[in-house]
Structure formats: structure tokens, C-alpha cells
Coordinates of C-alpha atoms in Angstrom, one line a residue:
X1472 CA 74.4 -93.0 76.0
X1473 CA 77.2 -92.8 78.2
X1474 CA 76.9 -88.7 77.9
X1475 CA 73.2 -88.8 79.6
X1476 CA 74.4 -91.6 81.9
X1477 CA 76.9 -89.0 83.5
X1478 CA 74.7 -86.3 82.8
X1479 CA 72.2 -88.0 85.2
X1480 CA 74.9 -88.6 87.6
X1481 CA 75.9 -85.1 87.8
X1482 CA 72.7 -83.7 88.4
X1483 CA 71.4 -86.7 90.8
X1484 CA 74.8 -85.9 92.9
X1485 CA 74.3 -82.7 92.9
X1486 CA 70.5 -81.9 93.4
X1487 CA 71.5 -84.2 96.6
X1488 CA 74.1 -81.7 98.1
X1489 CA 72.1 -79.0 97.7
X1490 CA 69.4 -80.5 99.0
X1491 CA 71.2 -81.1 102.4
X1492 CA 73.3 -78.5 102.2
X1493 CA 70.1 -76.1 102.3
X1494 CA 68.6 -77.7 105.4
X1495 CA 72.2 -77.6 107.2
X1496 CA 71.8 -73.8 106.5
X1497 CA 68.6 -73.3 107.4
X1498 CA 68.9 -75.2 110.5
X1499 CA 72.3 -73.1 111.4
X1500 CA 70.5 -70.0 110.8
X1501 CA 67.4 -70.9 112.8
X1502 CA 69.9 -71.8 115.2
X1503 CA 71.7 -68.3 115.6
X1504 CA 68.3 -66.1 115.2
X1505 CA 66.7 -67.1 118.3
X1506 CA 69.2 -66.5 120.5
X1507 CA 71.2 -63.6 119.0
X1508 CA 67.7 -61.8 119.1
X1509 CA 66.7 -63.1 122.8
X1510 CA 70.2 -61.5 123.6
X1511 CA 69.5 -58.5 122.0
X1512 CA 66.1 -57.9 123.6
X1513 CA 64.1 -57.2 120.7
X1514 CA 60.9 -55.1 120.8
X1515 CA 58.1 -55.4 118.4
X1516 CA 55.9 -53.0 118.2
X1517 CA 51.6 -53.6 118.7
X1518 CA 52.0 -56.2 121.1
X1519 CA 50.4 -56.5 124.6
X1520 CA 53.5 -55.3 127.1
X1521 CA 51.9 -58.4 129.0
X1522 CA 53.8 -60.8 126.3
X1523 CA 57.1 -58.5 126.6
X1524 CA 59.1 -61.5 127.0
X1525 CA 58.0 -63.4 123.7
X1526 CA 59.0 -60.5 121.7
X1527 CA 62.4 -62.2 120.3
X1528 CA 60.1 -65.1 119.6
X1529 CA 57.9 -63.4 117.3
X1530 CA 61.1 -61.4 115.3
X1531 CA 62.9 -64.6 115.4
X1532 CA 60.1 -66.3 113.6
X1533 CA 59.7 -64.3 111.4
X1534 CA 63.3 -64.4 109.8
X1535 CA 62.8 -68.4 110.6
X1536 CA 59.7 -68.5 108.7
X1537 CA 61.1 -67.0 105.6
X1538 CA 64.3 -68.5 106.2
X1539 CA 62.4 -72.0 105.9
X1540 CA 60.3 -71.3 103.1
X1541 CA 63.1 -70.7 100.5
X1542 CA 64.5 -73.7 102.2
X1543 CA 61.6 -76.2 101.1
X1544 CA 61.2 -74.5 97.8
X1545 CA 64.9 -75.5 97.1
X1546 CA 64.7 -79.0 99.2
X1547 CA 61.3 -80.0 96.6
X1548 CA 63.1 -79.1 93.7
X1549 CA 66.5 -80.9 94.5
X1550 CA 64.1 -83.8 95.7
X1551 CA 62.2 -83.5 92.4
X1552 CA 65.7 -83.2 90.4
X1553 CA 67.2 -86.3 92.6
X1554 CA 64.4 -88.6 92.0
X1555 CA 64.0 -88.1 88.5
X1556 CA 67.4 -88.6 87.4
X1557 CA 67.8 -91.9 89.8
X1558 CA 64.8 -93.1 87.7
X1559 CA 66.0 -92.2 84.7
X1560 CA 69.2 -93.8 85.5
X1561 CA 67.5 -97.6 86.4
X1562 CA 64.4 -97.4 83.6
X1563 CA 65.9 -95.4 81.0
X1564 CA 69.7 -95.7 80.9
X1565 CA 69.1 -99.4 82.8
X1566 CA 71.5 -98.9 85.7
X1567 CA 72.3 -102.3 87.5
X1568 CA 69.8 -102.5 90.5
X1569 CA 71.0 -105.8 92.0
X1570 CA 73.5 -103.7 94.2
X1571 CA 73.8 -103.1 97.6
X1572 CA 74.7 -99.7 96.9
X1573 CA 71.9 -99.4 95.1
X1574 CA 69.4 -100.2 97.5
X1575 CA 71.0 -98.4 100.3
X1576 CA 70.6 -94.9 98.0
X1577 CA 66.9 -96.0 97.2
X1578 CA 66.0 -96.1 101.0
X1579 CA 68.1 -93.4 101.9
X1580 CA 66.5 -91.0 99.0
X1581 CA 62.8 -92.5 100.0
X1582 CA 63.4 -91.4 103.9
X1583 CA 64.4 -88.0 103.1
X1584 CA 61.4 -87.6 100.4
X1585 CA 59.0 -89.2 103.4
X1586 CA 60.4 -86.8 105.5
X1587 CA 59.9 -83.6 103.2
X1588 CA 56.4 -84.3 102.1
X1589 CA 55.8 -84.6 106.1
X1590 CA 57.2 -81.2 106.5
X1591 CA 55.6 -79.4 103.6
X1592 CA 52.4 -81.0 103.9
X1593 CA 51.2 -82.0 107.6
X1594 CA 54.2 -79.9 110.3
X1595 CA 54.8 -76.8 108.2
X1596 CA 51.5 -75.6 108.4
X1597 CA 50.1 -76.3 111.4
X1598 CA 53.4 -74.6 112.8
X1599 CA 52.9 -71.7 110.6
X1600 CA 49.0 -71.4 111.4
X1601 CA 49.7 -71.9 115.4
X1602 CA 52.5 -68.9 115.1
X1603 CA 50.6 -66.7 112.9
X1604 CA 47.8 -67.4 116.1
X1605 CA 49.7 -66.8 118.9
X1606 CA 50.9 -63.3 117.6
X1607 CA 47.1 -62.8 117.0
X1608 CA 46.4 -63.3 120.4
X1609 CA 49.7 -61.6 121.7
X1610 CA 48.6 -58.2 119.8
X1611 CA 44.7 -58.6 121.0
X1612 CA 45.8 -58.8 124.7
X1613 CA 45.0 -62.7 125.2
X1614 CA 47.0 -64.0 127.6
X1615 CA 45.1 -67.6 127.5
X1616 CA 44.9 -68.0 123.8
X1617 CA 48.3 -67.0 123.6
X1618 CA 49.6 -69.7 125.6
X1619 CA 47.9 -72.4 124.1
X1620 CA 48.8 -71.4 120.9
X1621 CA 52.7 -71.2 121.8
X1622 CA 52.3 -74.5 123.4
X1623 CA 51.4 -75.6 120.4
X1624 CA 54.3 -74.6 118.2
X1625 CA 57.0 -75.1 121.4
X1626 CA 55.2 -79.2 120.7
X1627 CA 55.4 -79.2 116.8
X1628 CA 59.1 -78.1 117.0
X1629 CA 60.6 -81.3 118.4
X1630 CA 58.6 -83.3 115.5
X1631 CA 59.8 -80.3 112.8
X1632 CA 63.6 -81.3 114.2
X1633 CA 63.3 -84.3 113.9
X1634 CA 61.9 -85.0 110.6
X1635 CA 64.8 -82.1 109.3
X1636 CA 67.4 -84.2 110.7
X1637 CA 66.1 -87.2 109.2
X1638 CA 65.8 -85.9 105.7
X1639 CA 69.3 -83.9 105.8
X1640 CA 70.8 -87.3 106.5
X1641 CA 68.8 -89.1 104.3
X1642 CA 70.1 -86.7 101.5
X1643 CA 73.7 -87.0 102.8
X1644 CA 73.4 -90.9 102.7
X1645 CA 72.5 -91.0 99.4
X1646 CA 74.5 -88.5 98.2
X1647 CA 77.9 -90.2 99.9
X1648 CA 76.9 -93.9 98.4
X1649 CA 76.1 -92.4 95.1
X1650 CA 79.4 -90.8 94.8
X1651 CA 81.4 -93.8 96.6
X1652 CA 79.6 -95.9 94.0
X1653 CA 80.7 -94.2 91.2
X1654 CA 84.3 -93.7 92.2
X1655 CA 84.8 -97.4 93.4
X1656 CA 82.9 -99.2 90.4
X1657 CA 82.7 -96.7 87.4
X1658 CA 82.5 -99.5 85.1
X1659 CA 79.8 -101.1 87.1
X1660 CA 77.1 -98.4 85.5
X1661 CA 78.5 -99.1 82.6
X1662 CA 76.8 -101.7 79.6
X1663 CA 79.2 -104.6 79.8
X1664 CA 81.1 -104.5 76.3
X1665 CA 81.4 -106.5 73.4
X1666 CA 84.4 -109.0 73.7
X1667 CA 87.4 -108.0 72.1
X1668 CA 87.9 -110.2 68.3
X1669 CA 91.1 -112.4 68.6
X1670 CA 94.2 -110.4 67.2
X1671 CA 95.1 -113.3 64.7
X1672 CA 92.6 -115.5 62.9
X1673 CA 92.3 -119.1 63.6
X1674 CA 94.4 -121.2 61.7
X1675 CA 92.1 -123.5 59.2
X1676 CA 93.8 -127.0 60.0
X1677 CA 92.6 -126.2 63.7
X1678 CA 89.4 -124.8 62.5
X1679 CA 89.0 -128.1 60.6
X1680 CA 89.7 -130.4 63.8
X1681 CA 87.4 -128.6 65.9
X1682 CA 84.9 -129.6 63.5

């Protein structure tokens, strides 16, 4: 039992990491893109020359986009990976719960799950299907539709950064009390043990007061 109980450990520590280290990475990259291509004044070809100045936007994004999409596929299964071992650990293995620690890695695991699901399943897409619109517009000569449609993604990016931050850290959190838990208390995931049997045996004559 104890071999799964570490083995669970390993790979709920671990799937953790990963999970944030992936969004630090993805957010880093996003972060250099932008600008190294704004710098670099980028042109991309079949777009209106009215829209000349969003052409770094629409390379950008499309290195972003695909930089992001190995980024979820990794952050659902080391959110997959994370839960399932942490519910192995309490229902199967029977982990102590009554901890502090404990609870502090539960919330901390159930913010950065709230926040992925957000992200795959509600920001994600509507960013995706407003960008994939405003280069519609930028290659059909649509000046309008254009600007609406980057409106819309400049206003789902603050939401997108947000819910990133709160998942990396959410991630982090639990990853740091997981591993502080088991370093300060390894015995405390441990089944408490059988009490040791007395080196000597009782003399009889006591035996026989006691009863």
C-alpha cells in the first residue's frame, strides 16, 4: 500500500508542475511574440493594406493560438492526472482529510480546475471565433467588421489573463502544500502502526495481582 501511496504522490506532485509550468511558458511566449513581431513589422500577405497595422497581430496570433492549444491539451491532462490521484489518495489509499493542508490543496486544485474549464470551454472559443472573424473581415476589405471584431478579442483578453493567472497559481499552491506536506509530516499519510509488543513478558505474580 505504501508503494501506490507514493506512487500517487509522485504523479499528483508532478502532473501539478507541469501543469503550471506549461501556462508559465505559454504566457512567456505569448508574451515575447507580440512584440518581437510588432518590432519586426511583419507583413501578411491577402490582407486589405487598409489593416496594415494589424498585420503583427494576425502572425502573432497565429503562433499564440497554437502555442495555446498544446498548452490546454497538456493543462487538461495534468488536471485530469492531479485530480485523480488526490482522489485516489483520500478514497482509496484513505489519506487523512482533517488537515489544514489538506483543505488548502483541495481549494487551491478546485480554483485552477474552475479556471481551466472556464478557459477551454466559455473564453477560448469565443476568442478564437472573434480572431478567426476579424482576419475574415481584414482580408474582405471591412474596415467596420473588423473593428468590432478586434474589440472583441482586445475585451476577452483581460478575462483570458486573468483566469491563466488564477489557474497557474492555483496549480502552484497546491503543488507547494502538497510537497511541504509530505516533507514536514511524511508519517502523517501514513496508517498509524500497530504498537510495538513489550520486549520482556509480564511477570505472572504481577499478572496475578492485576487480576
Amino acid at each position: 500500500m505504501s508503494s501506490w501511496r507514493s506512487f500517487c504522490i509522485a504523479i499528483h506532485l508532478t502532473s501539478l508542475g507541469l501543469w503550471a509550468g506549461a501556462i508559465a511558458i505559454s504566457g512567456a511566449a505569448a508574451a515575447v511574440v507580440f512584440p518581437t513581431l510588432r518590432d519586426m513589422n511583419v507583413s501578411v500577405p491577402g490582407l486589405s493594406p487598409m489593416v496594415e497595422k494589424d498585420h503583427f497581430r494576425f502572425a502573432a496570433g497565429a503562433v499564440a493560438q497554437r502555442v495555446f492549444l498544446i498548452t490546454d491539451i497538456l493543462s487538461f491532462a495534468c488536471a485530469l492526472a492531479a485530480a485523480t490521484s488526490l482522489l485516489a489518495m483520500v478514497v482509496w489509499l484513505q489519506v487523512p482529510v482533517a488537515r489544514s493542508s489538506m483543505y488548502i490543496r483541495a481549494l487551491a486544485l478546485g480554483v485552477a480546475l474552475a479556471s481551466l474549464a472556464a478557459m477551454l470551454f466559455v473564453v477560448t472559443p469565443q476568442i478564437n471565433t472573434a480572431a478567426q472573424l476579424h482576419l475574415a473581415a481584414a482580408k474582405s476589405g471591412d474596415l467596420a467588421a473588423a473593428a468590432l471584431h478586434r474589440q472583441a478579442v482586445d475585451d476577452l483578453h483581460p478575462i483570458a489573463s486573468y483566469l491563466m493567472g488564477a489557474e497557474f497559481f492555483g496549480a502552484l499552491i497546491a503543488a507547494f502544500v502538497g510537497a511541504w506536506s509530505v516533507v514536514a509530516s511524511p508519517a502523517a499519510d501514513k496508517p498509524s502502526a500497530k504498537p510495538k509488543p513489550a520486549e520482556y513478558p509480564e511477570p505472572d505474580l504481577l499478572r496475578n495481582k492485576r487480576l
